[in-house]
Coordinates of C-alpha atoms in Angstrom, one line a residue:
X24 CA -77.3 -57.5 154.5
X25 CA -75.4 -60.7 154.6
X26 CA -74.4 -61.7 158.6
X27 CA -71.9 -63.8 161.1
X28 CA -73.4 -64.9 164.3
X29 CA -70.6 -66.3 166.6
X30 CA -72.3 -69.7 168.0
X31 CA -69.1 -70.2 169.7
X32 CA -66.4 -67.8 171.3
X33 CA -66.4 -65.0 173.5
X34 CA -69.8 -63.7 172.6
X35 CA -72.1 -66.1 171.9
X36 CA -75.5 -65.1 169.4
X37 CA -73.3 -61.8 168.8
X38 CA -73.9 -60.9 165.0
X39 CA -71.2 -59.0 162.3
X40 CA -72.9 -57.1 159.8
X41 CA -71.1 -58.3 156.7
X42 CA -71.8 -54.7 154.3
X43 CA -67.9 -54.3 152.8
X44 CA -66.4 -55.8 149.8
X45 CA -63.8 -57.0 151.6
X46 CA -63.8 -57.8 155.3
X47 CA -60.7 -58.8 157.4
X48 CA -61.2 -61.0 160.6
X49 CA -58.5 -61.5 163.4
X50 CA -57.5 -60.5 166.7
X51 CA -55.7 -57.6 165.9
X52 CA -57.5 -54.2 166.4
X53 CA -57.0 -53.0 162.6
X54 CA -59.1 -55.8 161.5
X55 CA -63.3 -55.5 160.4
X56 CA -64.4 -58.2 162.9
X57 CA -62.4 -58.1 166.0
X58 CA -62.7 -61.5 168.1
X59 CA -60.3 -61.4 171.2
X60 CA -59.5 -65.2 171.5
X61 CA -55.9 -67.4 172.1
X62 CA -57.2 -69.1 169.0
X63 CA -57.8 -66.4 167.0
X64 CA -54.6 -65.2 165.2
X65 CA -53.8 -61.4 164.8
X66 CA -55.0 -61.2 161.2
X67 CA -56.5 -65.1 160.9
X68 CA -59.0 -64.9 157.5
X69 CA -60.4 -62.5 154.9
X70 CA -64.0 -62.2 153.5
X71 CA -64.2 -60.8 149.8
X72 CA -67.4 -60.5 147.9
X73 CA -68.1 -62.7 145.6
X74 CA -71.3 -61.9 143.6
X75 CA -74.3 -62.3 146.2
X76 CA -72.0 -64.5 148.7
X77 CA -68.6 -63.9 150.0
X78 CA -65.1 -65.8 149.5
X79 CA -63.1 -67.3 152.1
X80 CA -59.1 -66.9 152.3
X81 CA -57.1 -68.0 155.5
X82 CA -54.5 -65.9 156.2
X83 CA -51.7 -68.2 157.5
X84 CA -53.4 -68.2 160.9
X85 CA -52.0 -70.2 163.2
X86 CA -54.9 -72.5 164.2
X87 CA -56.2 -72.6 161.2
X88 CA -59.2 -71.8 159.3
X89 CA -62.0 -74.4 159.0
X90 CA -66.0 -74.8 157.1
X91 CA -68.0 -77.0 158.3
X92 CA -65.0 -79.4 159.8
X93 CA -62.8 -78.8 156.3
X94 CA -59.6 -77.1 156.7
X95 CA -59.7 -74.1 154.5
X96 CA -56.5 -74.0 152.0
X97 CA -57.7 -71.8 149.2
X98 CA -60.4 -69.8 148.2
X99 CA -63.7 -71.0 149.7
X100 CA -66.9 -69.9 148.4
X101 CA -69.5 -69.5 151.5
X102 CA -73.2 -70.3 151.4
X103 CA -75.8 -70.0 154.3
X104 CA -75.6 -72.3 156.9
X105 CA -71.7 -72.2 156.6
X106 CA -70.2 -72.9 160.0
X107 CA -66.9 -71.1 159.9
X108 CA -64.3 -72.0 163.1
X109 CA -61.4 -70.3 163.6
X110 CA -59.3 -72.7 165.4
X111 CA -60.9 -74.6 168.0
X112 CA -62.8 -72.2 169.9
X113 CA -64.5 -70.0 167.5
X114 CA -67.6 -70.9 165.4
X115 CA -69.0 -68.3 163.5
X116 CA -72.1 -69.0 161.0
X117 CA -72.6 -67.4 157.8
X118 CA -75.9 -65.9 157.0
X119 CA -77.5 -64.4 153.3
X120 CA -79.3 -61.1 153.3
X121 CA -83.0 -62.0 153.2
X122 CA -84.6 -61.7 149.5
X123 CA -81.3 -62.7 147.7
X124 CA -80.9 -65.6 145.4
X125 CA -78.0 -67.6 144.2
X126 CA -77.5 -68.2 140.6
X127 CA -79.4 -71.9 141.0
X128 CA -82.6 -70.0 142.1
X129 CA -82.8 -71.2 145.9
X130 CA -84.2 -68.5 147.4
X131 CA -82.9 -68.6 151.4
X132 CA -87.1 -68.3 152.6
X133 CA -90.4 -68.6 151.5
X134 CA -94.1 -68.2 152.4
X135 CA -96.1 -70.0 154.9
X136 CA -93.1 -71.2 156.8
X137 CA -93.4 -74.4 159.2
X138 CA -95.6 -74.4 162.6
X139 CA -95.8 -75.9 166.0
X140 CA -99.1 -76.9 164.3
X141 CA -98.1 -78.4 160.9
X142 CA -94.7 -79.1 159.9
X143 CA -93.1 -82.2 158.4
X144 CA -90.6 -85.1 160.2
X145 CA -87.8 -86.7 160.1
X146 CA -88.3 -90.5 161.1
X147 CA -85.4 -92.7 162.0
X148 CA -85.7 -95.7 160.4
X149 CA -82.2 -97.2 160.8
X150 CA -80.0 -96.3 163.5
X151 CA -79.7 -96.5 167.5
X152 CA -83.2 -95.4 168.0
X153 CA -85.1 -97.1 164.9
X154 CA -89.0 -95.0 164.9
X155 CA -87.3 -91.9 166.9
X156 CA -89.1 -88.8 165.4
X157 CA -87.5 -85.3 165.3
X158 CA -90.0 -82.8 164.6
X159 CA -89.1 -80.1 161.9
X160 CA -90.1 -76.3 162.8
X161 CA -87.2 -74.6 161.9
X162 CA -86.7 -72.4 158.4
X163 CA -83.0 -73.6 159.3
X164 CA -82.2 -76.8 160.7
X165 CA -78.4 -78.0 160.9
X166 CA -77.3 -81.4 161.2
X167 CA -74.2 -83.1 162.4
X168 CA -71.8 -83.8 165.2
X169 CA -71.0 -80.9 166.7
X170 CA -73.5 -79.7 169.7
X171 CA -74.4 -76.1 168.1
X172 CA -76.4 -77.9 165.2
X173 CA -79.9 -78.1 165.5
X174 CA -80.5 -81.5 165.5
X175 CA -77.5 -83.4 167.3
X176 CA -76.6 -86.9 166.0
X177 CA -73.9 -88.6 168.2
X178 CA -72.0 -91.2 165.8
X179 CA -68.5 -91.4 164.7
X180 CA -69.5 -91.1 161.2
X181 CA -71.2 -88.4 160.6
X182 CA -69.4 -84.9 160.1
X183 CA -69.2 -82.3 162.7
X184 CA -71.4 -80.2 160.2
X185 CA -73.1 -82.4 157.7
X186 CA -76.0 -81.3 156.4
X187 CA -78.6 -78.7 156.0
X188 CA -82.2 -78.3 155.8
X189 CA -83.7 -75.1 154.4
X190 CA -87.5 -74.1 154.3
X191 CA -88.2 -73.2 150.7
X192 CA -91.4 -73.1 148.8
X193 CA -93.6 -75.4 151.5
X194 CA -90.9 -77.9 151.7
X195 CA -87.1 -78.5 152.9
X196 CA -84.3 -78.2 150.6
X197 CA -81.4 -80.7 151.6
X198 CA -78.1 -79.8 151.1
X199 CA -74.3 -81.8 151.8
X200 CA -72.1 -79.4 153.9
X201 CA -69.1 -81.5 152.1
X202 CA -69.3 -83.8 154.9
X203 CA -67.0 -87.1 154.8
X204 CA -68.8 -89.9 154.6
X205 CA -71.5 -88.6 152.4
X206 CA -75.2 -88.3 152.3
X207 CA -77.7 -90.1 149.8
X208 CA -81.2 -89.4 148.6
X209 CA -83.3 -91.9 147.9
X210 CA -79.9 -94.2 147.5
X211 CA -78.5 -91.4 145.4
X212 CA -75.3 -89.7 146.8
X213 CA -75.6 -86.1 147.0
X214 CA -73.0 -83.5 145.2
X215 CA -71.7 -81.5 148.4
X216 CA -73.4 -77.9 148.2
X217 CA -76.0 -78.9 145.6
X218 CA -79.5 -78.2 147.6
X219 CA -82.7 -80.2 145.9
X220 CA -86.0 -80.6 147.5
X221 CA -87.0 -83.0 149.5
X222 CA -91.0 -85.1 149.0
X223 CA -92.8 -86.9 151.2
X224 CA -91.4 -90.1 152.1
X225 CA -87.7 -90.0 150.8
X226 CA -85.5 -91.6 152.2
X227 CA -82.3 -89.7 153.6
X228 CA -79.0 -92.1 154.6
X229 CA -76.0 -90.0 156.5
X230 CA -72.7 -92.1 155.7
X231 CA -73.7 -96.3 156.4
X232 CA -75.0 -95.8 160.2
X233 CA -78.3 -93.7 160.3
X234 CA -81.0 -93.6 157.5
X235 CA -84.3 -91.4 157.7
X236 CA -87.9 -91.1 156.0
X237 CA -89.2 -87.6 155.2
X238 CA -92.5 -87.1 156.3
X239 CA -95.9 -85.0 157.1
X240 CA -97.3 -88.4 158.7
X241 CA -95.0 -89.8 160.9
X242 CA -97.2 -92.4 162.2
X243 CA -97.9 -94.0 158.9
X244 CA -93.8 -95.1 158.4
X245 CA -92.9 -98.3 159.7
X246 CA -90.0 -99.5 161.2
X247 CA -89.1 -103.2 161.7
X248 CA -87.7 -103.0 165.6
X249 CA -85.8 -105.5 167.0
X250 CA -86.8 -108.5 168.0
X251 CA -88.0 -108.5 172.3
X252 CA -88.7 -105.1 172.0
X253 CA -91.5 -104.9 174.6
X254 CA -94.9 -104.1 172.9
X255 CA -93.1 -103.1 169.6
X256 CA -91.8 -100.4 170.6
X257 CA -88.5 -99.3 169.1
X258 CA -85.4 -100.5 170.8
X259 CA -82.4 -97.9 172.0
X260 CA -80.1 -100.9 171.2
X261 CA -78.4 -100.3 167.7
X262 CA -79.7 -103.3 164.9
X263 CA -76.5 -103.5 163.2
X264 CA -74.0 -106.4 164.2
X265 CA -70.6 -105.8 165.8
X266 CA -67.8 -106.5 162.8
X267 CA -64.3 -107.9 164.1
X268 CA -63.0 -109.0 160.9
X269 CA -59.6 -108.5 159.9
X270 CA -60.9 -105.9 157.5
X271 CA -62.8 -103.8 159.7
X272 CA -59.9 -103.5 162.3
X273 CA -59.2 -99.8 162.4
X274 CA -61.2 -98.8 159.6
X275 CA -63.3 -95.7 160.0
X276 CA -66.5 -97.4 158.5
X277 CA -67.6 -98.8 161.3
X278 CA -71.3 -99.1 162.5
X279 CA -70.6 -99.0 166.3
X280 CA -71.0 -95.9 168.6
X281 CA -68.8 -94.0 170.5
X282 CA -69.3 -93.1 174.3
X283 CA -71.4 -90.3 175.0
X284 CA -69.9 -88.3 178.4
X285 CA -71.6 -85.3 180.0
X286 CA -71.8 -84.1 183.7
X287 CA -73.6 -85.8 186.1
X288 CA -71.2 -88.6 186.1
X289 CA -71.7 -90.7 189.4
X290 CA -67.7 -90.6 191.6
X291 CA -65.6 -93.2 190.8
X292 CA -67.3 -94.5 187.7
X293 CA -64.2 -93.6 185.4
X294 CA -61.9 -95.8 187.6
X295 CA -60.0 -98.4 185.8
X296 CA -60.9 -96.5 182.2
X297 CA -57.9 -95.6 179.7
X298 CA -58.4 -91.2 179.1
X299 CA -58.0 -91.1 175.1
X300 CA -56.4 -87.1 174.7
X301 CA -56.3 -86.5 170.9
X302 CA -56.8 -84.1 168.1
X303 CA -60.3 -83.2 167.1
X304 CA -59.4 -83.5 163.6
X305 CA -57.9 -87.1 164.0
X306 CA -61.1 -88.4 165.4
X307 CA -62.5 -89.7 162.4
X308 CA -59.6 -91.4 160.6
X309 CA -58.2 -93.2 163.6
X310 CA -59.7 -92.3 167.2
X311 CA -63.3 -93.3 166.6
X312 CA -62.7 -96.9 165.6
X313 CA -59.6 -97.5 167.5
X314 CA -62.0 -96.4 170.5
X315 CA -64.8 -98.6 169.5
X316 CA -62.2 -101.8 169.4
X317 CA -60.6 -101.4 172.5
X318 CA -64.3 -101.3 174.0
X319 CA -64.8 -104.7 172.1
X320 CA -61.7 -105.9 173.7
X321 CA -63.1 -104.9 177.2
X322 CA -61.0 -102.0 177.5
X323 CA -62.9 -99.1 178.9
X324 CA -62.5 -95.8 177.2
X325 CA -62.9 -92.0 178.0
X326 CA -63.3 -89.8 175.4
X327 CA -64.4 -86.2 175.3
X328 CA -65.8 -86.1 172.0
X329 CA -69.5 -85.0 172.5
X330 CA -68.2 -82.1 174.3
X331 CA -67.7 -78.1 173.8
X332 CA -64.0 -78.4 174.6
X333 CA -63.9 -75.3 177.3
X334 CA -67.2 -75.2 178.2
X335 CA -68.6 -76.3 181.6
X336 CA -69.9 -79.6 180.6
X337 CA -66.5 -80.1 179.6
X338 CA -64.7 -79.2 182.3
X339 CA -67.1 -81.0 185.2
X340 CA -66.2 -84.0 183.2
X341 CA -62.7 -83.5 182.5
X342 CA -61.8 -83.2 186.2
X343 CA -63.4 -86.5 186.7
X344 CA -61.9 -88.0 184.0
X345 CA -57.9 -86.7 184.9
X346 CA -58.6 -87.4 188.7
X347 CA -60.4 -91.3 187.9
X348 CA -58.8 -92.6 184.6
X349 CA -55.9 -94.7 185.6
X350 CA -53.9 -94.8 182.5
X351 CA -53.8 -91.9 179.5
X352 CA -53.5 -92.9 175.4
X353 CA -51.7 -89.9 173.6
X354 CA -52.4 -90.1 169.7
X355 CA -49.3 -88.3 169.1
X356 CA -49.9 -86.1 165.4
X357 CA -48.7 -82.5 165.0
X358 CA -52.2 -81.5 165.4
X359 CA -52.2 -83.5 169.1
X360 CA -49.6 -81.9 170.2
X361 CA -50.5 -78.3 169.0
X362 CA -53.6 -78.8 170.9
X363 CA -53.3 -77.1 174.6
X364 CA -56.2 -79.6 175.8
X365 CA -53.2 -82.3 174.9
X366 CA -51.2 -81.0 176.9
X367 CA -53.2 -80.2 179.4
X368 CA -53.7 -83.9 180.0
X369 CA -50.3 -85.5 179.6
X370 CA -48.8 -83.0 182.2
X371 CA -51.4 -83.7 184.3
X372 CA -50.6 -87.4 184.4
X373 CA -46.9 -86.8 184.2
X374 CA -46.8 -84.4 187.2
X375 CA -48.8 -87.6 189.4
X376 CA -46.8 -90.0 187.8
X377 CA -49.8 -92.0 186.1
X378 CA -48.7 -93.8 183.4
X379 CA -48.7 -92.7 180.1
X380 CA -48.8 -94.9 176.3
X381 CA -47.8 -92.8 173.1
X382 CA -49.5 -93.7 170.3
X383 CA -47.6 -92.1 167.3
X384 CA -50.1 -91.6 164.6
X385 CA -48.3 -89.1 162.5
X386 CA -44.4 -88.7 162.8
X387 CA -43.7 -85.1 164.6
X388 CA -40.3 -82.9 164.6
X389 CA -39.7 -83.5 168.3
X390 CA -41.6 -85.4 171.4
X391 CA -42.6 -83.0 174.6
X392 CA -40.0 -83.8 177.4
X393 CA -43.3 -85.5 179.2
X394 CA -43.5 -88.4 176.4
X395 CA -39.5 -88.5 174.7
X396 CA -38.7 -91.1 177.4
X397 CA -42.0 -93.4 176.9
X398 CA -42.5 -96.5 175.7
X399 CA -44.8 -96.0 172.8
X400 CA -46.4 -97.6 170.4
X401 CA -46.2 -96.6 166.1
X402 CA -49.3 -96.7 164.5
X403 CA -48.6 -98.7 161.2
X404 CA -51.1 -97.9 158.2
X405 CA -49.9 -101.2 156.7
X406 CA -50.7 -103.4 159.0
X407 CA -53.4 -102.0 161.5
X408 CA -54.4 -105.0 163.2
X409 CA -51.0 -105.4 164.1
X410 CA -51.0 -101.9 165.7
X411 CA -54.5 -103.0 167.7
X412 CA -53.1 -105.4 169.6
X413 CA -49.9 -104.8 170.4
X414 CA -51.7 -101.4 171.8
X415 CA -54.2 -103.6 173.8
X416 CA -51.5 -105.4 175.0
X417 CA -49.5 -102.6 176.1
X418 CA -52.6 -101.0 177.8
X419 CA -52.8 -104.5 179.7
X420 CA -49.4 -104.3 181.2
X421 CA -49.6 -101.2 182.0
X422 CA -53.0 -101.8 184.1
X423 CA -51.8 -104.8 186.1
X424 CA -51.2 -104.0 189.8
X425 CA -48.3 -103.5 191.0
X426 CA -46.6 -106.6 192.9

């Protein structure tokens, strides 16, 4: 029997027998899967069975219905290792009944699955850590963005859920989640949702940032590390050079990393930074490289990004961030400002009078009373490094002490 285990939301590791031809998911009491949530609208999706798998239909929620980071806008064939998020609170992951095949002939598990004791690798051989090794012992191994996959990799370009890895037949069977800046094989893009199995020593690259070699000998793979790394060990400092070009202003192809927040943070160590308070879904296009140029220009950023919006992590380090930062950067969309952790951050500053720069990314009906009267600045798609510095410049002013 096929299954949803909710890896984020009320009841986390709480599994939904999925045994109906057609299942209905919401909030309202009438429905199959009940999920009490703000985010979850009354009647928010539908299920219907679809040969071995199921089919995917939003139901005009409110929040919206989302795979693997892709809004969901029409039928939407599952397959295992689906994350499914209703809004942004609830993360449910969509499991196959064991034994069942798909028409390609993947079977879901196999045989002699991997061991602490023998199991292959994944060696990074271009990235922030080049020679990092991630050990493979999972029949189901997630990769991507987001915190609840298995192996977490922190970079702007790569997809909240971008890939999966599937034990089949003594090996792993890769497999593109539709993730937006692609994944290639052995320098071969792969179709999204087309598994094929991996062999020793391919070579995996996630968007242009991270590349890794497949492997049951991770010491044999070499990795050039850069140069003054003490004893040849490999270097935490990223090998790819900082582009400034006109070309690259603003684009989201960029090579640089994001900041990485948690708790722990030592007081007063956000003083002086600029919060950024956006839309999850605008991160790629626009907050991620916007973010990595204002820390080129010196400006010093906070962004919550590598967090579980709600969860205590988040929180410790949101309550630094509101009390510390001493400026906030709205990127106004309709998304932004549908978005209660938004809000929760301009009426924070507005209510202490902290200033406050609108950053109108995507035109909107009607401003919240807290921004209408603010200076802001329009983001213009036509002429983005223009829209770069006239928002460093505004951030500037608005920094200077007071006389």
């Amino acid at each position: 029997m096929s299954r949803l285990i909710m890896r984020r939301g009320p009841s986390p590791n709480k599994t939904f027998a999925l045994d109906g031809e057609v299942i209905t998911i919401g909030s309202g009491s009438k429905n199959t899967i009940v999920i009490l949530d703000n985010d979850v609208s009354r009647e928010h999706c539908r299920l219907q069975r679809l040969a071995v798998d199921y089919e995917l239909h939003d139901l005009n929620s409110t929040r919206g219905t989302y795979v693997s980071g892709q809004m969901v806008r029409g039928p939407f064939a599952l397959r295992p290792g689906h994350m499914i998020e209703l809004g942004e609170n609830v993360v449910l992951e969509y499991e196959r009944a064991p034994g069942t095949s798909e028409l390609n002939k993947v079977p879901v598990r196999a045989a002699g699955e991997p061991t602490e004791q023998s199991h292959p690798y994944l060696v990074m051989t271009q990235g922030p850590i080049p020679g990092q090794v991630h050990a493979l012992t999972k029949t189901l191994i997630r990769v991507g963005r987001d915190l609840t996959n298995e192996l977490v990799l922190q970079d702007s370009e790569i997809s909240r859920f971008h890939l999966v890895l599937r034990w089949t037949n003594g090996t792993y069977v890769i497999e593109d989640l539709g993730s937006t800046n692609g994944t290639l094989l052995n320098g071969a893009t792969l179709a999204a949702k087309t598994p094929i199995a991996l062999s020793t020593n391919d070579i995996i690259r996630l968007a242009t940032t991270l590349e890794f070699r497949f492997t049951w000998q991770p010491n044999d793979v070499k990795v050039d590390t850069p140069a003054g790394a003490a004893g040849g060990a490999a270097s935490t400092a990223p090998t790819v050079k900082t582009e400034t070009r006109e070309a690259k202003i603003l684009q989201p192809n960029s090579k640089r990393q994001t900041t990485m927040l948690g708790t722990g943070l030592i007081p007063g160590s956000l003083i002086g930074h600029v919060f950024l308070a956006y839309a999850r879904e605008d991160w790629e296009p626009i907050v991620a490289p916007m973010t990595m140029l204002l820390q080129d220009s010196s400006v010093n950023v906070w962004v919550d990004q590598y967090l579980m919006q709600g969860g205590a992590d988040w929180t410790v380090a949101v309550e630094q961030a509101l009390s510390e930062c001493t400026l906030l950067l709205v990127v106004v969309s309709p998304a932004a400002l549908n978005s209660r952790y938004v809000r929760l951050a301009y009426r924070y500053f507005f209510n202490r009078e902290k200033p406050i720069i609108p950053l109108i990314y995507s035109p909107v009906d009607d401003l919240p009373i807290e921004l209408k009267n603010l200076k802001s600045v329009r983001y213009d798609s036509s002429d983005r490094k223009k829209t770069f510095e006239e928002l460093t410049t505004e951030i500037r002013n608005r920094q200077k002490p007071k006389p």
